[in-house]
Amino acid sequence: MAEIIDTDREPDRAIARACDVLAEGEPVAIPTETVYGLAADATNPDAISRIYEMKGRPRFNPLISHVSDMAMAEAHVHFDPVSRQLAEAFWPGPLTLILRQRADSTVHALASAGLDTLGIRMPDGFSRRVIARFGRPLAAPSANTSGKISPTSAAHVEADLGGKLKLILDAGQAQIGLESTIIKVDGDEIRLLRPGGLDAAEIERLLGRPVIRPETAGATIEAPGMLASHYAPGAAVRLDAAEVHAGEALIRFGGNRIAGEEQAAIVLDLSPTGNLREAAANLFDYMKRADASGAETIAFGPIPSDGLGEAIIDRLQRAAAPRG
């Protein structure tokens, strides 16, 4: 089983041990403000391959490279003026930018799935300290089996991948609980490839122009989280439930009762007060709890589509999609 180090109690040992394991070409589970990441040296193809192997992740699904500062980012990608404006406004934070990779970048092609672009993000919190000490970008998808629910705690990671990992850094519950928002500046268009922890409306307010929303789930894979079926629990998922069938797990929102919920296997409320930020932070943890109830189906009550509700609904639609 994996060694687990509490980053609050032993920050220096956690960083040193993480850097040692990363230098060996092994992945490390690291905490970020979004979800826990399965991090490995983005310049080492063997290390990147281990990420794919641990997750069972399709090779055509690219990885995000995480950096500690703008200097590290600029060593690997070209910033257009709009992307630079977004980075200056929202980094460190839950924003990934898809940018043209520099010819002299040492990030390996396995991390970008052979594309000429690179997804890049500057995370907030302890993971940024690890990257700064390591001195190279870390490729870091969510630390879970591919297609399953993303982890928002070290316990989630241990339950899923603990038998495969050497090291898990434990910084408690992830603050945001949703993966990063992914943006690509494409000529005059600002394209939202994946809604996430940064509300697209904040980007629109900053830039004073609209963000183009995702098209179809079958679009070309340009970034993580674009597979039609993703973030899926073992149980089937049913959305916008108006009533609950006997034995189903129910996840509702805003304290709104659903007809028949007294016959549910478990009833969870993402935010009894109707706070979408709280709902986002609880989403993956509650999906795991509902899945663990033994119910064959998880029914979700209606969720508003404004603000972070857009990202929550995106995750639920992918969780409910037909599975290959």
Short mmCIF file of N, CA, C and O in Angstrom, two decimals, residues 82 86 90 95 181-185 188-196 198-215 310:
data_model
loop_
_atom_site.label_atom_id
_atom_site.label_comp_id
_atom_site.label_asym_id
_atom_site.label_seq_id
_atom_site.Cartn_x
_atom_site.Cartn_y
_atom_site.Cartn_z
N VAL A 82 -4.46 37.13 -25.42
CA VAL A 82 -5.66 36.85 -24.63
C VAL A 82 -5.38 35.77 -23.59
O VAL A 82 -5.78 35.89 -22.42
N LEU A 86 -5.66 35.95 -19.47
CA LEU A 86 -6.38 34.99 -18.64
C LEU A 86 -5.46 34.41 -17.56
O LEU A 86 -5.86 34.26 -16.40
N PHE A 90 -6.19 34.67 -13.58
CA PHE A 90 -6.76 33.51 -12.89
C PHE A 90 -5.75 32.48 -12.42
O PHE A 90 -6.15 31.46 -11.84
N LEU A 95 -7.86 27.01 -13.81
CA LEU A 95 -7.96 27.31 -15.24
C LEU A 95 -6.83 26.63 -15.98
O LEU A 95 -5.64 26.83 -15.66
N THR A 181 -11.41 24.38 -15.34
CA THR A 181 -12.03 24.84 -16.58
C THR A 181 -10.95 24.86 -17.67
O THR A 181 -9.84 25.31 -17.42
N ILE A 182 -11.27 24.36 -18.86
CA ILE A 182 -10.29 24.33 -19.95
C ILE A 182 -10.74 25.29 -21.05
O ILE A 182 -11.85 25.18 -21.57
N ILE A 183 -9.84 26.20 -21.40
CA ILE A 183 -10.11 27.23 -22.40
C ILE A 183 -9.07 27.16 -23.51
O ILE A 183 -7.88 26.97 -23.26
N LYS A 184 -9.53 27.35 -24.74
CA LYS A 184 -8.62 27.48 -25.88
C LYS A 184 -8.98 28.74 -26.66
O LYS A 184 -10.13 28.91 -27.08
N VAL A 185 -8.00 29.61 -26.83
CA VAL A 185 -8.18 30.80 -27.66
C VAL A 185 -7.88 30.39 -29.09
O VAL A 185 -6.76 29.97 -29.41
N ASP A 188 -10.28 34.53 -33.13
CA ASP A 188 -11.10 35.51 -32.42
C ASP A 188 -12.05 34.85 -31.42
O ASP A 188 -12.77 35.54 -30.71
N GLU A 189 -12.06 33.51 -31.38
CA GLU A 189 -12.98 32.80 -30.50
C GLU A 189 -12.31 32.38 -29.20
O GLU A 189 -11.13 31.98 -29.19
N ILE A 190 -13.07 32.48 -28.12
CA ILE A 190 -12.66 31.93 -26.83
C ILE A 190 -13.51 30.68 -26.62
O ILE A 190 -14.71 30.77 -26.39
N ARG A 191 -12.91 29.50 -26.72
CA ARG A 191 -13.66 28.25 -26.70
C ARG A 191 -13.55 27.57 -25.33
O ARG A 191 -12.45 27.41 -24.79
N LEU A 192 -14.68 27.17 -24.80
CA LEU A 192 -14.74 26.41 -23.56
C LEU A 192 -14.73 24.93 -23.92
O LEU A 192 -15.71 24.40 -24.44
N LEU A 193 -13.61 24.26 -23.66
CA LEU A 193 -13.50 22.83 -23.98
C LEU A 193 -14.04 21.96 -22.85
O LEU A 193 -14.50 20.84 -23.10
N ARG A 194 -13.93 22.46 -21.62
CA ARG A 194 -14.49 21.74 -20.48
C ARG A 194 -14.85 22.74 -19.40
O ARG A 194 -14.00 23.47 -18.91
N PRO A 195 -16.13 22.81 -19.00
CA PRO A 195 -16.47 23.66 -17.86
C PRO A 195 -15.88 23.06 -16.58
O PRO A 195 -15.71 21.84 -16.47
N GLY A 196 -15.56 23.90 -15.64
CA GLY A 196 -14.94 23.40 -14.42
C GLY A 196 -15.01 24.39 -13.28
O GLY A 196 -15.96 25.16 -13.16
N LEU A 198 -13.62 27.16 -12.54
CA LEU A 198 -13.71 28.59 -12.81
C LEU A 198 -14.94 28.84 -13.67
O LEU A 198 -15.04 28.31 -14.78
N ASP A 199 -15.87 29.61 -13.17
CA ASP A 199 -17.10 29.91 -13.90
C ASP A 199 -16.76 30.66 -15.20
O ASP A 199 -16.06 31.67 -15.18
N ALA A 200 -17.24 30.15 -16.33
CA ALA A 200 -16.97 30.79 -17.62
C ALA A 200 -17.46 32.23 -17.65
O ALA A 200 -16.92 33.07 -18.39
N ALA A 201 -18.46 32.55 -16.84
CA ALA A 201 -18.97 33.93 -16.79
C ALA A 201 -17.91 34.89 -16.28
O ALA A 201 -17.89 36.07 -16.68
N GLU A 202 -17.01 34.42 -15.41
CA GLU A 202 -15.92 35.28 -14.93
C GLU A 202 -14.96 35.62 -16.07
O GLU A 202 -14.43 36.73 -16.15
N ILE A 203 -14.73 34.66 -16.95
CA ILE A 203 -13.88 34.91 -18.12
C ILE A 203 -14.55 35.91 -19.04
O ILE A 203 -13.90 36.83 -19.56
N GLU A 204 -15.84 35.76 -19.25
CA GLU A 204 -16.58 36.69 -20.11
C GLU A 204 -16.56 38.10 -19.54
O GLU A 204 -16.42 39.08 -20.29
N ARG A 205 -16.68 38.22 -18.23
CA ARG A 205 -16.64 39.55 -17.62
C ARG A 205 -15.26 40.19 -17.80
O ARG A 205 -15.17 41.40 -18.06
N LEU A 206 -14.22 39.40 -17.67
CA LEU A 206 -12.86 39.94 -17.82
C LEU A 206 -12.60 40.40 -19.24
O LEU A 206 -12.07 41.49 -19.46
N LEU A 207 -12.99 39.56 -20.21
CA LEU A 207 -12.65 39.84 -21.61
C LEU A 207 -13.69 40.71 -22.31
O LEU A 207 -13.39 41.29 -23.36
N GLY A 208 -14.88 40.78 -21.76
CA GLY A 208 -15.93 41.58 -22.38
C GLY A 208 -16.46 40.99 -23.67
O GLY A 208 -16.97 41.71 -24.53
N ARG A 209 -16.39 39.67 -23.80
CA ARG A 209 -16.94 38.99 -24.98
C ARG A 209 -17.31 37.56 -24.61
O ARG A 209 -16.86 37.03 -23.59
N PRO A 210 -18.15 36.93 -25.43
CA PRO A 210 -18.68 35.62 -25.04
C PRO A 210 -17.67 34.49 -25.17
O PRO A 210 -16.74 34.55 -25.98
N VAL A 211 -17.88 33.49 -24.35
CA VAL A 211 -17.13 32.23 -24.44
C VAL A 211 -18.00 31.25 -25.22
O VAL A 211 -19.18 31.08 -24.92
N ILE A 212 -17.41 30.60 -26.24
CA ILE A 212 -18.13 29.62 -27.05
C ILE A 212 -18.22 28.32 -26.28
O ILE A 212 -17.20 27.73 -25.91
N ARG A 213 -19.44 27.85 -26.03
CA ARG A 213 -19.66 26.63 -25.24
C ARG A 213 -19.34 25.39 -26.06
O ARG A 213 -19.25 25.44 -27.28
N PRO A 214 -19.17 24.22 -25.36
CA PRO A 214 -18.85 22.97 -26.06
C PRO A 214 -19.91 22.62 -27.09
O PRO A 214 -21.09 22.92 -26.92
N GLU A 215 -19.49 21.93 -28.16
CA GLU A 215 -20.41 21.47 -29.18
C GLU A 215 -20.89 20.07 -28.81
O GLU A 215 -21.51 19.89 -27.79
N GLU A 310 -23.19 24.79 -14.48
CA GLU A 310 -22.84 24.36 -15.83
C GLU A 310 -21.82 23.22 -15.79
O GLU A 310 -21.94 22.22 -16.50
#
